[in-house]
CSV table of C-alpha atoms and ligand atoms in Angstrom, one decimal:
chain,number,residue,atom,x,y,z
A,1,MET,CA,147.0,45.7,170.0
A,2,ALA,CA,148.6,45.3,166.6
A,3,LYS,CA,150.0,41.8,165.9
A,4,ILE,CA,153.7,41.5,166.5
A,5,LYS,CA,155.7,41.1,163.3
A,6,ILE,CA,159.2,39.5,163.1
A,7,GLU,CA,160.6,42.9,162.0
A,8,ASP,CA,159.5,44.4,165.3
A,9,ILE,CA,161.3,41.6,167.2
A,10,ARG,CA,164.4,42.0,165.1
A,11,LYS,CA,164.4,45.8,165.7
A,12,ALA,CA,163.9,45.4,169.5
A,13,ALA,CA,166.7,42.9,169.6
A,14,ILE,CA,169.1,45.3,167.8
A,15,GLU,CA,168.1,48.0,170.3
A,16,HIS,CA,169.3,45.8,173.1
A,17,ASN,CA,172.5,44.7,171.2
A,18,TRP,CA,171.1,41.3,170.5
A,19,THR,CA,170.5,39.6,167.2
A,20,LEU,CA,167.4,37.6,166.2
A,21,LEU,CA,168.6,34.4,164.5
A,22,SER,CA,165.2,32.9,163.8
A,23,ASP,CA,163.6,33.9,160.5
A,24,GLU,CA,160.1,32.9,161.5
A,25,TYR,CA,157.7,34.1,164.2
A,26,LYS,CA,154.4,32.4,165.0
A,27,ASN,CA,153.3,33.6,168.3
A,28,LEU,CA,154.5,34.7,171.8
A,29,ASP,CA,154.9,31.1,173.0
A,30,THR,CA,156.9,29.6,170.2
A,31,GLU,CA,160.6,29.4,170.7
A,32,LEU,CA,162.9,31.8,169.0
A,33,THR,CA,166.7,31.8,168.7
A,34,PHE,CA,168.6,35.0,169.7
A,35,GLU,CA,172.2,35.9,170.2
A,36,CYS,CA,173.1,38.2,173.0
A,37,ASN,CA,175.8,40.9,173.0
A,38,GLU,CA,178.3,38.3,174.5
A,39,GLY,CA,177.6,35.8,171.7
A,40,HIS,CA,175.5,33.4,173.7
A,41,LYS,CA,172.7,31.6,171.9
A,42,ILE,CA,169.3,32.0,173.6
A,43,TYR,CA,166.3,29.8,173.0
A,44,LEU,CA,163.2,31.4,174.4
A,45,PRO,CA,159.8,32.4,173.3
A,46,TYR,CA,159.3,36.2,172.8
A,47,LYS,CA,157.0,36.3,175.8
A,48,LYS,CA,160.0,35.6,178.0
A,49,VAL,CA,162.3,37.9,176.2
A,50,ARG,CA,160.5,41.1,175.5
A,51,ASP,CA,160.8,44.2,177.7
A,52,LYS,CA,163.7,42.6,179.5
A,53,PHE,CA,166.2,41.1,177.0
A,54,ILE,CA,168.0,39.4,179.8
A,55,CYS,CA,170.4,36.6,178.7
A,56,PRO,CA,170.2,33.6,181.1
A,57,ILE,CA,173.9,32.8,180.5
A,58,CYS,CA,175.0,36.4,181.2
A,59,GLN,CA,172.8,36.6,184.2
A,60,GLN,CA,174.4,33.7,185.9
A,61,ASN,CA,177.9,34.9,185.0
A,62,GLN,CA,179.6,35.8,188.3
A,63,TYR,CA,181.8,38.3,186.5
A,64,ASN,CA,178.9,40.7,185.6
A,65,PHE,CA,179.5,42.9,188.6
A,66,THR,CA,177.0,44.9,190.6
A,67,LYS,CA,178.1,48.1,192.3
A,68,GLU,CA,178.1,46.3,195.6
A,69,ILE,CA,181.2,46.5,197.8
A,70,ILE,CA,182.4,43.0,198.9
A,71,PRO,CA,183.8,43.0,202.4
A,72,LYS,CA,187.3,41.7,202.6
A,73,SER,CA,187.9,38.5,204.5
A,74,LYS,CA,191.1,38.5,206.6
A,75,LYS,CA,192.2,35.2,205.0
A,76,VAL,CA,192.4,36.5,201.4
A,77,GLN,CA,194.9,38.7,199.7
A,78,ARG,CA,193.1,41.5,197.9
A,79,SER,CA,194.9,43.1,195.0
A,80,ILE,CA,193.9,46.1,193.0
A,81,GLY,CA,195.2,46.9,189.4
A,82,LEU,CA,195.0,50.5,188.2
A,83,ASP,CA,195.2,51.4,184.5
A,84,GLN,CA,195.9,55.1,184.5
A,85,ALA,CA,195.0,57.5,181.7
A,86,THR,CA,194.6,61.3,182.0
A,87,HIS,CA,190.8,61.2,182.3
A,88,ILE,CA,189.8,57.5,182.7
A,89,THR,CA,191.1,55.1,185.3
A,90,GLY,CA,190.3,51.4,184.8
A,91,TYR,CA,190.5,49.3,187.9
A,92,SER,CA,190.2,45.7,188.8
A,93,ILE,CA,190.0,43.9,192.2
A,94,PHE,CA,191.1,40.3,192.8
A,95,ASP,CA,190.7,38.2,195.9
A,96,ASP,CA,193.2,35.3,195.9
A,97,GLY,CA,193.2,34.9,192.2
A,98,LYS,CA,189.5,35.5,191.7
A,99,LEU,CA,188.3,38.6,189.9
A,100,ILE,CA,185.7,40.2,192.1
A,101,TYR,CA,185.2,43.6,190.5
A,102,ALA,CA,186.2,45.8,187.6
A,103,ASP,CA,185.1,49.2,186.5
A,104,VAL,CA,186.3,52.6,185.4
A,105,PHE,CA,186.5,55.9,187.1
A,106,SER,CA,186.2,59.1,185.0
A,107,ALA,CA,187.7,62.3,186.3
A,108,GLY,CA,185.8,65.3,184.7
A,109,ALA,CA,187.9,68.3,185.5
A,110,ASP,CA,189.7,70.0,182.5
A,111,ASP,CA,192.4,71.5,184.7
A,112,GLU,CA,195.2,69.0,185.3
A,113,ILE,CA,195.8,69.5,189.1
A,114,GLU,CA,192.0,69.6,189.8
A,115,ARG,CA,191.7,66.3,187.9
A,116,ASP,CA,194.6,64.8,189.9
A,117,ILE,CA,192.9,65.9,193.2
A,118,GLU,CA,189.7,64.3,191.9
A,119,ILE,CA,191.5,61.0,191.2
A,120,LYS,CA,193.3,61.2,194.5
A,121,ASN,CA,190.0,61.6,196.4
A,122,TRP,CA,188.6,58.7,194.5
A,123,LEU,CA,191.6,56.5,195.2
A,124,ILE,CA,191.4,57.2,199.0
A,125,GLN,CA,187.8,56.0,198.9
A,126,LEU,CA,188.6,53.0,196.8
A,127,ILE,CA,191.2,52.0,199.4
A,128,GLN,CA,188.9,52.7,202.3
A,129,ASN,CA,185.9,50.8,200.8
A,130,TRP,CA,187.8,47.8,199.5
A,131,ASN,CA,190.8,47.5,201.9
A,132,PRO,CA,193.4,46.1,199.4
A,133,ASP,CA,196.6,44.5,200.6
A,134,ILE,CA,198.4,45.8,197.5
A,135,ILE,CA,197.9,48.0,194.6
A,136,GLY,CA,199.5,47.7,191.2
A,137,ILE,CA,200.0,50.9,189.3
A,138,GLU,CA,201.0,50.7,185.7
A,139,GLY,CA,204.4,52.2,184.9
A,140,ILE,CA,204.5,55.0,182.4
A,141,GLN,CA,206.4,54.9,179.2
A,142,LEU,CA,207.3,57.2,176.3
A,143,GLN,CA,205.4,56.3,173.2
A,144,GLN,CA,207.5,55.6,170.1
A,145,LEU,CA,206.1,56.0,166.6
A,146,ASN,CA,208.3,55.3,163.6
A,147,ASN,CA,211.4,55.6,165.9
A,148,LYS,CA,210.3,59.0,167.0
A,149,THR,CA,209.2,59.8,170.6
A,150,VAL,CA,205.7,61.1,170.7
A,151,GLY,CA,203.2,62.2,173.4
A,152,VAL,CA,205.8,63.9,175.7
A,153,THR,CA,203.1,66.2,177.2
A,154,THR,CA,200.9,63.2,178.0
A,155,TYR,CA,203.9,61.4,179.5
A,156,GLN,CA,204.7,64.3,181.8
A,157,THR,CA,201.0,64.6,182.8
A,158,LEU,CA,200.9,60.9,183.7
A,159,ALA,CA,204.3,61.1,185.5
A,160,ARG,CA,202.9,63.8,187.8
A,161,LEU,CA,199.7,61.8,188.4
A,162,GLN,CA,201.7,58.7,189.2
A,163,GLY,CA,203.6,60.5,191.9
A,164,ILE,CA,200.3,61.6,193.4
A,165,LEU,CA,199.0,58.0,193.3
A,166,MET,CA,202.2,56.7,195.0
A,167,ALA,CA,202.0,59.3,197.7
A,168,THR,CA,198.3,58.5,198.3
A,169,CYS,CA,199.0,54.8,198.8
A,170,VAL,CA,201.7,55.7,201.3
A,171,GLU,CA,199.4,58.1,203.2
A,172,GLN,CA,196.8,55.3,203.3
A,173,ASN,CA,199.3,52.7,204.5
A,174,THR,CA,198.8,50.6,201.4
A,175,GLU,CA,201.6,48.8,199.7
A,176,TYR,CA,202.0,49.5,196.0
A,177,VAL,CA,204.0,48.2,193.1
A,178,ILE,CA,204.8,50.0,189.8
A,179,VAL,CA,204.3,47.5,187.0
A,180,PRO,CA,206.0,48.1,183.7
A,181,PRO,CA,203.5,47.6,180.8
A,182,ALA,CA,205.7,45.0,179.1
A,183,THR,CA,205.9,43.0,182.4
A,184,TRP,CA,202.2,42.5,183.0
A,185,ARG,CA,201.5,42.1,179.2
A,186,SER,CA,204.0,39.2,178.9
A,187,HIS,CA,202.6,37.6,182.1
A,188,CYS,CA,199.1,37.7,180.5
A,189,GLU,CA,200.5,36.6,177.2
A,190,VAL,CA,199.2,39.7,175.4
A,191,LYS,CA,200.2,39.9,171.8
A,192,GLY,CA,200.3,42.6,169.1
A,193,ARG,CA,202.8,45.0,167.6
A,194,SER,CA,200.7,48.1,167.8
A,195,ARG,CA,199.1,49.7,170.8
A,196,VAL,CA,195.7,49.1,169.4
A,197,ASP,CA,196.4,45.4,168.7
A,198,ARG,CA,197.7,44.9,172.3
A,199,LYS,CA,194.6,46.5,173.8
A,200,ARG,CA,192.4,44.3,171.6
A,201,SER,CA,194.4,41.3,172.6
A,202,MET,CA,193.9,42.0,176.3
A,203,GLN,CA,190.2,42.5,175.7
A,204,MET,CA,190.1,39.0,174.1
A,205,LYS,CA,191.9,37.5,177.1
A,206,VAL,CA,189.2,38.9,179.4
A,207,LYS,CA,186.5,37.5,177.1
A,208,GLU,CA,188.2,34.1,177.1
A,209,TRP,CA,188.9,34.0,180.9
A,210,PHE,CA,185.7,35.6,182.3
A,211,ASP,CA,183.2,35.6,179.3
A,212,ILE,CA,182.7,39.4,179.6
A,213,THR,CA,183.2,42.1,177.0
A,214,VAL,CA,184.9,45.1,178.6
A,215,SER,CA,186.4,48.4,177.5
A,216,ASP,CA,190.2,48.4,176.8
A,217,ASP,CA,190.7,50.5,180.0
A,218,ILE,CA,189.0,47.8,182.1
A,219,ALA,CA,190.7,45.0,180.2
A,220,ASP,CA,194.2,46.5,180.9
A,221,ALA,CA,193.3,47.0,184.5
A,222,ILE,CA,192.3,43.4,184.8
A,223,GLY,CA,195.7,42.4,183.2
A,224,ILE,CA,197.6,44.6,185.8
A,225,GLY,CA,195.4,43.2,188.7
A,226,LYS,CA,196.0,39.7,187.6
A,227,TYR,CA,199.8,40.2,187.4
A,228,ILE,CA,199.9,41.7,190.9
A,229,ASN,CA,197.7,39.0,192.2
A,230,ASP,CA,199.8,36.2,190.7
A,231,LYS,CA,203.3,37.7,191.4
A,232,HIS,CA,203.0,39.7,194.6
A,233,LYS,CA,201.6,37.3,197.1
A,234,LYS,CA,201.3,38.4,200.7
A,235,LYS,CA,203.9,36.6,202.8
A,236,VAL,CA,202.1,34.3,205.2
A,237,GLU,CA,204.0,33.8,208.4
A,238,ILE,CA,204.3,30.1,209.3
A,239,PHE,CA,204.7,29.4,212.9
A,240,ASN,CA,206.2,26.2,214.2
A,241,TRP,CA,204.2,25.2,217.3
A,242,GLU,CA,206.6,22.3,218.3
B,1,ZN,ZN1,174.7,36.4,177.2
């Protein structure tokens, strides 16, 4: 077997979205310094890193979700936040303030109504699998660019989809709230003048709160879920036993 060179390690690190910070490699047992894709510093010998590239800090982060469905306890309020786009739906799930899951669903169909049905069927299963108490759906808004209204076609597409999502929640006996974008963004203290800046700002909030790097769709869904979780608490009935 050919001797490992530092260039090989550097290349392998890049392939795993890591960076090798050390500039000297002696052997498999000497400690090297790496930086993972989440910016954590890792001090391990190459023997422990190679083939796997598993960051010990990422690994113990509870917010790196597996695909496992977590059963809902009766005592908690479970809220779901949905960030709706025409093809990609970001979603987040909170149990009493704790983020327990976040992911995206991609609808593949090119035809609008077929895609809407695909999203509807997905939402039914999301509700049945996770049993949320409440779902936050982001309100739609007309995009303004240089004081001109743009994206009217997209707006109409999203309006039709929103109606379908609302009806699906009702059919599934699940409470929902339409959340205007400005409302959840101000609750999460999202900053930025442009759409791109605001999306980036929410991604940075998620990194700050949970130490995970997520797509803008997931980040926005987490913002919506957090707003719903904080502002729409289930009314707990208090009985007076006297
Ligand atoms: Zn890490």
